[in-house]
Amino acid sequence: MRVAKGLRLATGLLLAASTAAIAQDAIPDGDWQTINRDSAATRYSPLADVNRSNVTNLTQTWEYPLRSFNTAVPVVIDGTMFFPAGNRIVALDADTGQERWVFTIPPAGEQPRNASTRGVGYWPGDGSTPARILVMAGSTMLALDAANGQPSAGFGEGGMIDVGVSFGGSVTIAQDVAIIGAATLENPIGVPGNPRAFDVRTGRKLWEFQTVPQAGEPHNETWGNGWKGRSGTNMWAFTAPVDLERGIVILPIAGPAPNYWGGERPGTNLYGNSLVAVDFKTGQYKWHYQTVHHDIWDTDMPSAGPLINVTINGKSEPVIAHVGKSSLFYVIDRETGVPALPVEERAVPIGDVPGEYYHPTQPIPVNTPPLSRVSLTFDDIVDAEDTTPEHAAACRAMWDKAGGYLNFGLFTPFMYHQAGTPPRSTIQLPGGTGGVNWGGAAADPTTGLVYVNAQDTSLVGWVERKESSESYSFDANDTNQPYDRASVDGKGPFFSFSAPLSGQYDAQGRGVGVSAPCYKPPWGELVAIDANSGAIKWSVPLGVIDELPEGKRLVGNSGSAGPSVTAGGLVFVGATNDRRFRAFDAQTGQQLWEAQLKGNANANPMTYRGRSGRQYIAINAGGTIVSYSLSR
């Protein structure tokens, strides 16, 4: 460990933590206290020094190489920035990018330990205990003194505790409680994906929420006989929003394992694919809302969503605005778990895989259409005018090779393919990455507008009987399930309806050069939704493909990250695979600013005020933290 000269950080942090009960949502305007800025996960900053009128004057101020690649969002407290970087936790002067301290995580025996690639948690301390930075490293939670990077005295042994099941996200802090999820694999039988909570001072375990109800517990019957030892159904989302006023944390629980066949778990499978509200001090269940019944699409729950108040029928209501991989936008009352905007159970297509359970309906929001493409026909395939003649020809050849693609709209199930018969393929839209992935939503609590990066991805193939123990997925090994996903391109669920712009493939069948989707663009959009009504306020293509001909490049080219919003009327977003960082007008969607990056910014942006008084905008781009401010 290296400690920077002087400990001037200590004074500011201890003053900020001078009382025993500091409200986590009483954040100084210039701080970014969680990876989503606040406990409510809004990613909204009240700073407005940088605004619509001057954002074009933003220039790079400093950069800091992580010496590793991750998608972490830094936190900034009183002018000091904290983030993980490989096996290090780093504290920087947020004005200059100069190191204040660096802590190197000790190995476990001969095994190196790296920090979470997502971010850190911050606890402001109290009158007797200094402020702490908490971070995950596999199954180890570390607590460091925020002032100097030393392991926190009194927390476990040497500032570390073993939490059991690993977690790769950030630590959610709710008053004096540290909450984490679980990173389980997709094997159907394995360790539970239960979220857990620990005392932020001592590391003592406080509670664990059972995501697959056991015998005698409510909703156990929703699993048939498939609940015993069931894995998946975890909280792999990087953080969870906390409603401090109501004393709850809302846990985004993902789908059960395995991802693509659920014949051994017939039923709706609660609490899979659900928002689950629990008392953050005790873990006591309060309510749940399930967004997918019996998931066989890998729809998961990559983030929970921001907590805001909206006005519905003239009445202010506290809600959580949720949108995930399905691209369906839900507004849920966070006191009751009941939809605040209407949702209907609608009939969905039924598949033909032997032994599978197909739930006949799914919950579909009424006021907001899907934010991404959810259906496809042959007429939707790109032509030469959309992209290139070579790309269009390769797409049609792929369609023919696959035997065409069956699609019946939302929640189309993958159909069965019997060995030795002609190809019979299905296409799922959006695919397994969304829709809206782990970047999630940002929300302006003053307007009720919610902003997301919505992708138009796809997955293609079928379900087939497994004739051997061969693995179909890197995270689903040694499983004896009878069916799994495959396609004309091979075993596994990783193939999409896309083709190289060049139309060429190498000897191994890999596309030469840049690939693009085979259906008409846009393929990714920045979308603003009014959570008061569910209406889409605007949507614009997000990202370019430079390899396309001039005039065709603005087609949407986004990854899994999301935007942030400020009181300056700006939405900042990286998230694109074109090495650019952008700012949009929050009211109209007009792009106002763009910066070229050295690498793709597949992380959420953030903003803060340094001790100098200047507002900065920062993003993790290709393994480098880059900070911008107004040119002087």
XYZ file of C-alpha atoms in Angstrom:
632
model
C 0.000 0.000 0.000
C 1.173 3.523 -0.811
C -0.135 6.542 1.149
C 0.054 10.003 -0.398
C 1.758 12.813 1.467
C -0.446 14.399 4.054
C -3.905 13.413 5.177
C -5.869 16.530 4.347
C -8.681 14.267 3.155
C -9.246 13.121 6.730
C -10.443 16.496 7.974
C -13.106 16.884 5.308
C -14.402 13.341 5.651
C -14.558 13.404 9.434
C -16.333 16.745 9.429
C -18.799 15.358 6.895
C -19.424 12.449 9.255
C -19.648 14.453 12.480
C -23.051 13.095 13.510
C -24.113 9.527 14.147
C -27.079 9.499 11.745
C -26.141 11.088 8.459
C -28.904 10.601 5.891
C -27.482 8.841 2.846
C -29.674 10.912 0.539
C -28.522 14.248 2.022
C -25.659 14.388 -0.450
C -23.731 17.619 -1.053
C -24.535 18.864 -4.539
C -20.975 18.336 -5.716
C -20.600 14.731 -4.537
C -21.320 11.473 -6.366
C -21.749 9.174 -3.388
C -22.728 5.828 -5.007
C -22.176 4.427 -8.477
C -25.661 5.833 -9.216
C -24.887 9.023 -7.231
C -27.544 8.618 -4.527
C -29.346 5.922 -2.564
C -32.352 6.306 -4.866
C -30.147 5.367 -7.862
C -31.299 8.348 -9.943
C -27.934 9.239 -11.523
C -29.185 12.834 -11.369
C -26.826 15.640 -10.380
C -28.113 19.073 -9.253
C -24.979 20.710 -10.686
C -25.682 23.143 -13.517
C -22.393 24.998 -14.108
C -22.112 22.912 -17.269
C -25.368 23.409 -19.145
C -26.985 23.613 -22.565
C -25.472 27.023 -23.286
C -21.833 26.139 -22.634
C -21.424 22.362 -22.920
C -19.630 22.833 -26.241
C -16.758 24.337 -24.231
C -16.047 21.077 -22.372
C -12.456 19.945 -22.746
C -10.428 17.151 -21.195
C -8.796 18.153 -17.907
C -6.990 14.969 -16.870
C -6.904 11.219 -17.325
C -5.808 8.316 -15.148
C -4.914 4.871 -16.546
C -6.390 2.003 -14.512
C -3.736 -0.484 -15.692
C -6.683 -2.849 -16.126
C -10.020 -2.830 -17.886
C -13.269 -2.478 -15.994
C -16.641 -0.746 -16.193
C -16.479 0.886 -12.764
C -18.187 4.183 -12.013
C -16.075 6.268 -9.603
C -17.530 7.881 -6.507
C -16.461 11.366 -5.388
C -16.641 12.597 -1.796
C -15.506 16.115 -0.882
C -13.180 16.370 -3.852
C -11.673 12.864 -3.605
C -12.418 10.206 -6.207
C -12.456 6.477 -5.350
C -12.569 3.467 -7.687
C -11.249 -0.098 -8.135
C -8.472 -0.869 -10.606
C -7.407 -4.493 -10.885
C -5.984 -5.531 -7.517
C -5.900 -1.923 -6.316
C -8.299 0.550 -4.735
C -7.363 4.098 -5.730
C -8.119 7.523 -4.261
C -7.397 10.556 -6.461
C -7.522 14.318 -6.129
C -10.635 14.829 -8.241
C -9.382 18.189 -9.556
C -6.059 16.920 -10.854
C -6.198 13.133 -11.114
C -3.194 12.834 -8.799
C -3.073 9.852 -6.439
C -3.879 10.452 -2.769
C -3.537 6.826 -1.763
C -3.481 3.372 -3.321
C -4.329 0.129 -1.506
C -3.184 -3.165 -3.026
C -5.386 -6.132 -2.163
C -3.270 -8.918 -0.644
C -3.456 -12.304 -2.386
C -5.265 -15.234 -0.827
C -2.382 -17.638 -0.444
C -0.902 -17.881 -3.919
C -4.098 -16.692 -5.598
C -4.272 -13.006 -6.584
C -7.441 -11.115 -5.676
C -8.863 -8.395 -7.885
C -11.438 -5.837 -6.840
C -14.904 -5.677 -8.327
C -14.905 -4.302 -11.848
C -18.045 -2.254 -11.099
C -17.263 0.187 -8.287
C -17.038 0.774 -4.561
C -19.437 1.662 -1.757
C -19.045 4.614 0.606
C -20.097 4.878 4.251
C -19.794 8.360 5.825
C -18.874 7.094 9.281
C -20.118 8.536 12.547
C -18.741 10.430 15.537
C -16.472 7.565 16.586
C -15.822 5.614 13.377
C -14.148 7.210 10.336
C -15.665 7.093 6.870
C -15.094 3.872 4.942
C -14.762 2.597 1.397
C -16.199 -0.899 0.955
C -15.379 -3.047 -2.033
C -15.821 -6.643 -3.161
C -12.995 -8.936 -4.257
C -14.618 -12.247 -5.138
C -16.071 -13.597 -1.894
C -14.153 -11.079 0.225
C -15.558 -7.742 1.339
C -12.932 -5.170 2.267
C -13.378 -2.013 4.331
C -10.791 0.756 4.028
C -10.406 4.025 5.888
C -11.479 6.616 3.319
C -8.898 9.112 4.551
C -5.783 6.988 4.112
C -6.641 3.633 2.550
C -5.690 1.601 5.622
C -7.823 -1.483 6.418
C -10.641 -0.446 8.748
C -10.113 -1.465 12.352
C -12.925 -3.542 13.830
C -14.253 -4.783 10.473
C -13.803 -8.567 10.387
C -10.139 -9.522 10.518
C -7.751 -6.957 9.120
C -10.587 -5.082 7.423
C -11.870 -8.146 5.544
C -14.736 -10.632 5.808
C -15.626 -13.731 3.789
C -19.202 -13.396 2.501
C -19.466 -16.933 1.116
C -20.855 -16.680 -2.412
C -18.887 -14.241 -4.600
C -20.340 -10.960 -5.827
C -18.895 -8.750 -8.553
C -20.949 -5.595 -8.079
C -20.582 -2.671 -5.712
C -21.588 -2.632 -2.051
C -24.943 -0.906 -1.473
C -24.910 1.149 1.741
C -28.189 1.740 3.594
C -27.414 3.700 6.755
C -25.222 1.220 8.692
C -25.993 -1.807 6.507
C -23.842 -3.110 3.637
C -25.929 -5.053 1.069
C -24.613 -7.271 -1.713
C -25.965 -9.718 -4.275
C -24.528 -13.017 -5.483
C -22.698 -14.042 -8.648
C -23.812 -17.630 -9.254
C -23.342 -19.561 -12.460
C -26.192 -20.794 -14.666
C -26.092 -24.383 -13.450
C -29.601 -25.385 -12.354
C -28.396 -27.024 -9.137
C -25.825 -25.102 -7.137
C -25.253 -22.393 -4.580
C -28.180 -20.048 -3.850
C -28.229 -16.581 -5.397
C -29.420 -14.936 -2.195
C -28.691 -11.253 -1.477
C -27.061 -10.695 1.937
C -26.406 -7.834 4.321
C -23.648 -7.062 6.816
C -22.975 -4.594 9.606
C -20.870 -1.857 8.053
C -18.890 -1.371 11.291
C -18.071 -4.959 12.253
C -18.799 -7.052 9.173
C -21.239 -9.211 11.126
C -23.847 -10.839 8.896
C -27.322 -9.366 9.441
C -29.623 -11.184 7.037
C -29.980 -13.256 3.876
C -33.041 -13.212 1.619
C -34.143 -16.568 0.224
C -34.851 -15.973 -3.473
C -36.175 -19.506 -4.094
C -38.794 -20.131 -1.389
C -38.187 -23.354 0.504
C -40.767 -25.912 1.640
C -43.502 -24.280 3.692
C -42.551 -20.751 2.619
C -44.868 -18.485 0.586
C -44.636 -19.031 -3.198
C -42.781 -22.349 -2.920
C -45.599 -23.836 -5.020
C -44.580 -21.656 -8.004
C -41.639 -24.014 -8.647
C -43.424 -27.356 -8.847
C -40.819 -29.765 -7.459
C -37.982 -27.755 -8.981
C -37.084 -25.633 -5.976
C -34.653 -28.015 -4.278
C -31.084 -26.785 -4.667
C -32.163 -24.376 -7.425
C -29.470 -21.855 -8.357
C -29.469 -18.690 -10.415
C -32.303 -16.432 -9.213
C -29.580 -14.096 -7.952
C -28.986 -10.393 -7.607
C -26.111 -9.864 -9.998
C -27.122 -6.231 -10.601
C -24.302 -3.980 -9.452
C -26.315 -2.167 -6.802
C -29.828 -1.865 -5.368
C -31.856 1.330 -4.791
C -32.652 2.248 -1.184
C -35.726 4.101 0.031
C -34.430 5.542 3.301
C -37.762 7.115 4.228
C -39.549 3.760 4.064
C -36.626 1.707 5.320
C -36.525 -0.619 2.305
C -34.058 -1.787 -0.295
C -35.485 -2.976 -3.610
C -33.615 -6.071 -4.773
C -33.567 -6.843 -8.513
C -33.689 -10.648 -8.634
C -32.639 -12.302 -11.894
C -34.020 -15.381 -13.619
C -33.466 -18.949 -12.398
C -31.004 -21.420 -13.868
C -30.820 -22.829 -16.423
C -31.537 -19.904 -18.702
C -33.267 -21.559 -21.648
C -35.096 -24.645 -20.396
C -37.417 -24.716 -17.411
C -39.243 -28.018 -17.652
C -37.944 -29.052 -14.237
C -39.238 -25.858 -12.601
C -42.874 -25.589 -13.818
C -44.673 -22.455 -12.631
C -44.053 -18.746 -12.386
C -40.837 -19.247 -10.352
C -41.075 -16.514 -7.738
C -38.956 -14.561 -6.840
C -37.243 -14.933 -10.202
C -37.298 -11.868 -12.477
C -38.789 -9.778 -9.680
C -38.305 -6.537 -7.850
C -38.384 -7.536 -4.175
C -38.646 -4.923 -1.433
C -37.281 -5.892 1.974
C -36.548 -4.047 5.207
C -32.908 -3.116 4.757
C -32.110 -3.634 8.440
C -33.717 -7.055 8.844
C -34.294 -8.476 5.353
C -37.996 -8.893 6.136
C -40.111 -9.247 2.981
C -42.390 -6.288 2.142
C -43.588 -6.819 -1.437
C -42.589 -8.096 -4.845
C -43.438 -7.478 -8.477
C -42.579 -10.083 -11.114
C -41.836 -8.782 -14.621
C -41.394 -12.190 -16.333
C -43.240 -15.387 -15.427
C -41.082 -18.513 -15.834
C -38.102 -17.022 -17.651
C -36.763 -19.103 -20.579
C -35.248 -16.146 -22.471
C -32.442 -15.032 -20.102
C -34.372 -11.815 -19.529
C -32.852 -11.512 -16.060
C -32.970 -8.303 -14.000
C -29.786 -6.314 -14.745
C -30.782 -3.292 -12.640
C -33.697 -2.216 -10.491
C -34.236 1.379 -11.586
C -34.423 4.819 -9.990
C -36.746 5.864 -7.156
C -38.663 9.063 -7.914
C -42.015 10.680 -7.224
C -44.416 11.104 -10.137
C -47.796 12.752 -10.559
C -50.559 10.394 -11.700
C -54.158 11.608 -11.900
C -53.143 14.731 -9.994
C -51.652 12.784 -7.086
C -47.971 12.478 -6.163
C -46.885 8.859 -5.917
C -43.555 7.329 -4.842
C -42.473 4.867 -7.521
C -39.628 2.855 -8.908
C -39.177 3.188 -12.680
C -37.944 -0.147 -13.977
C -36.841 -1.252 -17.433
C -34.617 -4.207 -18.236
C -33.569 -6.535 -21.029
C -37.138 -6.923 -22.336
C -37.241 -3.120 -22.910
C -40.647 -2.988 -21.165
C -41.080 0.093 -18.960
C -42.809 -0.418 -15.599
C -43.748 2.241 -13.043
C -44.308 0.478 -9.704
C -45.607 1.996 -6.464
C -42.770 1.491 -4.025
C -45.040 1.373 -0.997
C -47.183 -1.506 -2.271
C -45.444 -3.090 -5.280
C -48.573 -2.484 -7.364
C -48.183 -0.903 -10.826
C -48.788 2.854 -10.676
C -49.284 2.911 -14.450
C -51.462 0.144 -15.931
C -50.052 -3.290 -16.749
C -52.057 -6.069 -18.425
C -51.528 -9.823 -18.376
C -51.569 -10.597 -22.102
C -51.435 -13.904 -23.922
C -47.997 -14.736 -25.366
C -46.809 -17.388 -27.844
C -46.458 -20.994 -26.688
C -43.556 -23.215 -27.773
C -43.140 -26.923 -28.499
C -40.093 -28.095 -26.529
C -40.891 -31.460 -24.891
C -41.586 -31.168 -21.185
C -41.336 -27.374 -21.095
C -43.732 -25.245 -19.075
C -45.010 -22.186 -20.957
C -46.740 -19.527 -18.944
C -49.756 -18.404 -21.017
C -49.503 -14.686 -20.163
C -46.910 -12.055 -19.351
C -47.267 -8.601 -17.726
C -47.202 -5.950 -20.479
C -47.264 -2.191 -19.711
C -50.206 -0.449 -21.356
C -49.014 3.155 -21.685
C -45.443 2.630 -22.935
C -44.579 0.577 -26.017
C -41.427 -1.568 -25.932
C -38.345 0.631 -26.147
C -36.553 -1.777 -28.516
C -37.437 -3.907 -31.519
C -39.480 -6.952 -30.427
C -40.539 -8.517 -33.755
C -39.102 -9.370 -37.160
C -40.232 -10.567 -40.575
C -38.316 -11.162 -43.801
C -39.296 -7.667 -44.954
C -37.349 -6.177 -42.016
C -33.994 -7.437 -43.308
C -31.562 -4.707 -44.381
C -31.049 -3.973 -48.034
C -28.107 -2.393 -49.836
C -29.471 1.111 -49.271
C -29.500 0.586 -45.503
C -25.894 -0.614 -45.136
C -23.805 -2.168 -47.941
C -24.634 -4.579 -50.773
C -22.208 -7.121 -49.286
C -23.783 -6.912 -45.841
C -27.315 -7.204 -47.209
C -26.357 -10.271 -49.276
C -24.673 -11.920 -46.265
C -27.794 -11.314 -44.178
C -30.055 -13.002 -46.706
C -27.639 -15.903 -46.914
C -27.773 -16.231 -43.136
C -31.571 -16.254 -43.207
C -31.506 -19.083 -45.758
C -28.867 -21.057 -43.817
C -31.005 -20.845 -40.663
C -34.144 -22.012 -42.449
C -35.689 -18.620 -41.791
C -36.420 -17.182 -38.376
C -39.671 -17.745 -36.530
C -40.868 -14.773 -34.517
C -44.264 -14.060 -33.012
C -43.498 -10.809 -31.221
C -42.907 -10.266 -27.516
C -41.852 -13.351 -25.548
C -41.425 -15.566 -28.616
C -40.091 -18.870 -27.195
C -37.291 -20.775 -28.893
C -38.866 -23.635 -30.788
C -37.694 -27.244 -30.768
C -35.298 -28.681 -33.336
C -34.962 -32.439 -33.654
C -31.577 -33.812 -34.664
C -31.327 -34.747 -38.325
C -34.194 -32.538 -39.499
C -33.816 -29.365 -41.596
C -32.954 -26.140 -39.735
C -35.866 -24.513 -37.953
C -34.666 -21.356 -36.233
C -36.190 -18.801 -33.894
C -35.164 -15.194 -33.348
C -35.566 -13.444 -29.987
C -35.806 -9.641 -29.924
C -34.381 -8.028 -27.887
C -31.687 -10.625 -27.316
C -29.970 -11.695 -24.138
C -28.145 -8.382 -23.749
C -31.258 -6.240 -24.179
C -33.035 -3.943 -24.436
C -31.703 -2.073 -21.464
C -28.840 -3.900 -19.792
C -26.842 -3.261 -16.605
C -26.401 0.449 -17.348
C -30.041 0.887 -16.417
C -31.923 4.170 -16.269
C -31.204 7.699 -15.128
C -34.054 9.894 -13.889
C -34.605 13.596 -13.316
C -36.696 13.740 -10.113
C -37.732 17.331 -10.895
C -39.481 16.352 -14.150
C -40.160 12.623 -13.896
C -38.275 12.015 -17.142
C -36.361 8.718 -17.311
C -33.495 8.179 -19.750
C -32.196 4.848 -21.081
C -29.918 3.381 -23.702
C -32.148 0.844 -25.478
C -30.430 -1.667 -27.769
C -31.933 -3.679 -30.622
C -30.058 -6.946 -30.132
C -31.039 -10.474 -31.116
C -30.466 -14.118 -30.269
C -31.111 -16.870 -32.796
C -31.339 -20.642 -32.788
C -33.448 -23.341 -31.215
C -33.722 -25.703 -28.259
C -32.365 -29.208 -28.833
C -31.993 -32.403 -26.837
C -28.529 -32.784 -25.363
C -27.012 -36.041 -26.546
C -23.885 -35.777 -24.379
C -22.497 -33.949 -21.333
C -20.828 -31.405 -23.617
C -21.059 -27.873 -22.237
C -23.350 -25.497 -24.069
C -22.173 -22.404 -22.189
C -19.091 -21.181 -20.354
C -21.157 -20.544 -17.204
C -23.322 -23.685 -17.299
C -20.981 -26.653 -16.975
C -21.569 -30.144 -15.571
C -25.320 -29.832 -15.892
C -27.541 -32.811 -16.605
C -30.471 -30.839 -17.974
C -31.971 -32.699 -20.994
C -32.346 -29.668 -23.326
C -30.351 -26.531 -24.156
C -29.851 -23.827 -26.774
C -28.026 -24.224 -30.089
C -28.180 -22.986 -33.691
C -26.896 -23.677 -37.199
C -23.659 -22.053 -36.022
C -23.072 -24.431 -33.125
C -23.957 -25.195 -29.528
C -24.783 -22.423 -27.091
C -26.925 -19.291 -26.883
C -24.443 -16.783 -28.262
C -25.439 -16.311 -31.897
C -27.224 -13.306 -33.333
C -28.741 -12.236 -36.633
C -25.780 -10.154 -37.754
C -23.188 -10.283 -40.503
C -19.932 -8.566 -41.501
C -20.318 -5.378 -43.502
C -17.699 -6.819 -45.857
C -19.832 -9.909 -46.437
C -16.677 -12.010 -45.987
C -15.748 -14.795 -43.538
C -12.388 -16.355 -42.697
C -11.530 -20.055 -42.807
C -12.951 -20.547 -39.296
C -16.246 -18.944 -40.303
C -15.620 -15.714 -38.418
C -16.706 -12.466 -40.000
C -14.016 -10.281 -41.529
C -14.113 -6.719 -40.226
C -16.981 -5.008 -38.450
C -20.331 -6.810 -38.151
C -23.758 -5.222 -37.909
C -27.324 -6.435 -37.298
C -29.241 -7.801 -40.264
C -32.476 -5.892 -39.656
C -33.147 -2.278 -40.504
C -31.647 0.364 -38.192
C -31.583 2.097 -35.798
C -29.928 -0.563 -33.631
C -29.601 1.499 -30.477
C -31.366 4.609 -29.208
C -31.229 7.074 -26.347
C -34.821 7.279 -25.131
C -36.608 9.690 -22.773
C -39.811 8.428 -21.122
C -42.190 10.529 -19.025
C -42.788 8.370 -15.939
C -45.816 10.517 -15.015
C -47.705 9.146 -18.010
C -45.545 6.470 -19.623
C -45.340 8.461 -22.862
C -42.109 8.435 -24.851
C -40.953 12.048 -25.001
C -38.197 11.523 -27.573
C -35.789 8.945 -28.946
C -32.663 9.415 -31.048
C -30.125 6.993 -32.563
C -27.173 6.470 -30.230
C -23.833 5.727 -31.823
C -22.329 5.520 -35.285
C -20.580 2.833 -37.317
C -17.698 4.609 -38.997
C -17.126 1.737 -41.418
C -20.454 2.400 -43.141
C -20.574 4.782 -46.120
C -21.005 8.487 -45.448
C -24.635 9.341 -44.794
C -25.451 5.905 -43.398
C -23.362 5.909 -40.216
C -25.853 7.163 -37.610
C -27.508 3.801 -37.088
C -27.134 3.276 -33.330
C -24.140 1.344 -32.039
C -24.500 0.968 -28.297
C -23.358 -1.393 -25.576
C -24.668 -2.213 -22.121
C -23.958 1.004 -20.196
C -26.394 3.853 -19.612
C -26.732 7.642 -19.261
C -26.655 10.202 -16.447
C -28.590 13.483 -16.255
C -27.916 16.888 -14.723
C -29.787 20.002 -13.652
C -27.952 21.747 -16.469
C -30.469 20.137 -18.837
C -27.972 17.592 -20.133
C -27.916 13.829 -20.593
C -24.378 12.440 -20.765
C -23.746 8.993 -22.214
C -20.823 6.898 -23.416
C -22.119 3.322 -23.840
C -21.368 3.245 -27.577
C -18.901 1.075 -29.477
C -17.562 4.018 -31.464
C -15.116 5.564 -28.942
C -17.220 8.646 -28.321
C -18.669 10.469 -25.310
C -21.761 12.620 -25.915
C -24.105 15.132 -24.312
C -27.744 15.556 -25.345
C -30.383 18.144 -24.543
C -32.521 16.499 -21.847
C -35.721 18.088 -23.166
C -35.356 17.533 -26.896
C -32.767 14.802 -27.486
C -30.617 17.071 -29.644
C -26.937 16.167 -29.484
C -24.965 19.164 -28.203
C -21.419 17.878 -27.614
C -19.142 15.011 -28.532
C -15.627 13.974 -27.511
C -13.422 11.390 -29.164
C -12.051 8.761 -26.772
C -9.078 6.398 -26.891
C -11.346 3.453 -26.073
C -15.029 2.628 -25.806
C -16.755 4.106 -22.756
C -18.693 1.036 -21.689
C -19.440 2.534 -18.271
C -21.943 5.023 -16.871
C -20.771 8.670 -16.706
C -20.779 10.804 -13.565
C -20.252 14.436 -12.565
C -18.929 16.193 -9.469
C -17.517 19.415 -8.068
C -13.851 19.487 -7.118
C -12.427 21.391 -4.179
C -11.489 24.059 -6.705
C -15.203 24.749 -7.167
C -15.219 23.536 -10.781
C -17.755 21.054 -12.121
C -16.260 18.021 -13.865
C -17.782 15.304 -16.047
C -15.967 11.949 -15.883
C -16.217 8.555 -17.514
C -14.317 5.274 -17.503
C -13.330 4.689 -21.118
C -11.298 1.715 -22.274
C -9.447 1.335 -18.988
C -8.843 5.051 -18.395
C -10.729 7.502 -16.175
C -11.173 10.677 -18.227
C -12.356 13.938 -16.647
C -13.675 17.022 -18.482
C -14.423 20.592 -17.418
C -15.230 23.913 -19.060
C -12.256 25.448 -20.771
C -10.997 28.598 -19.107
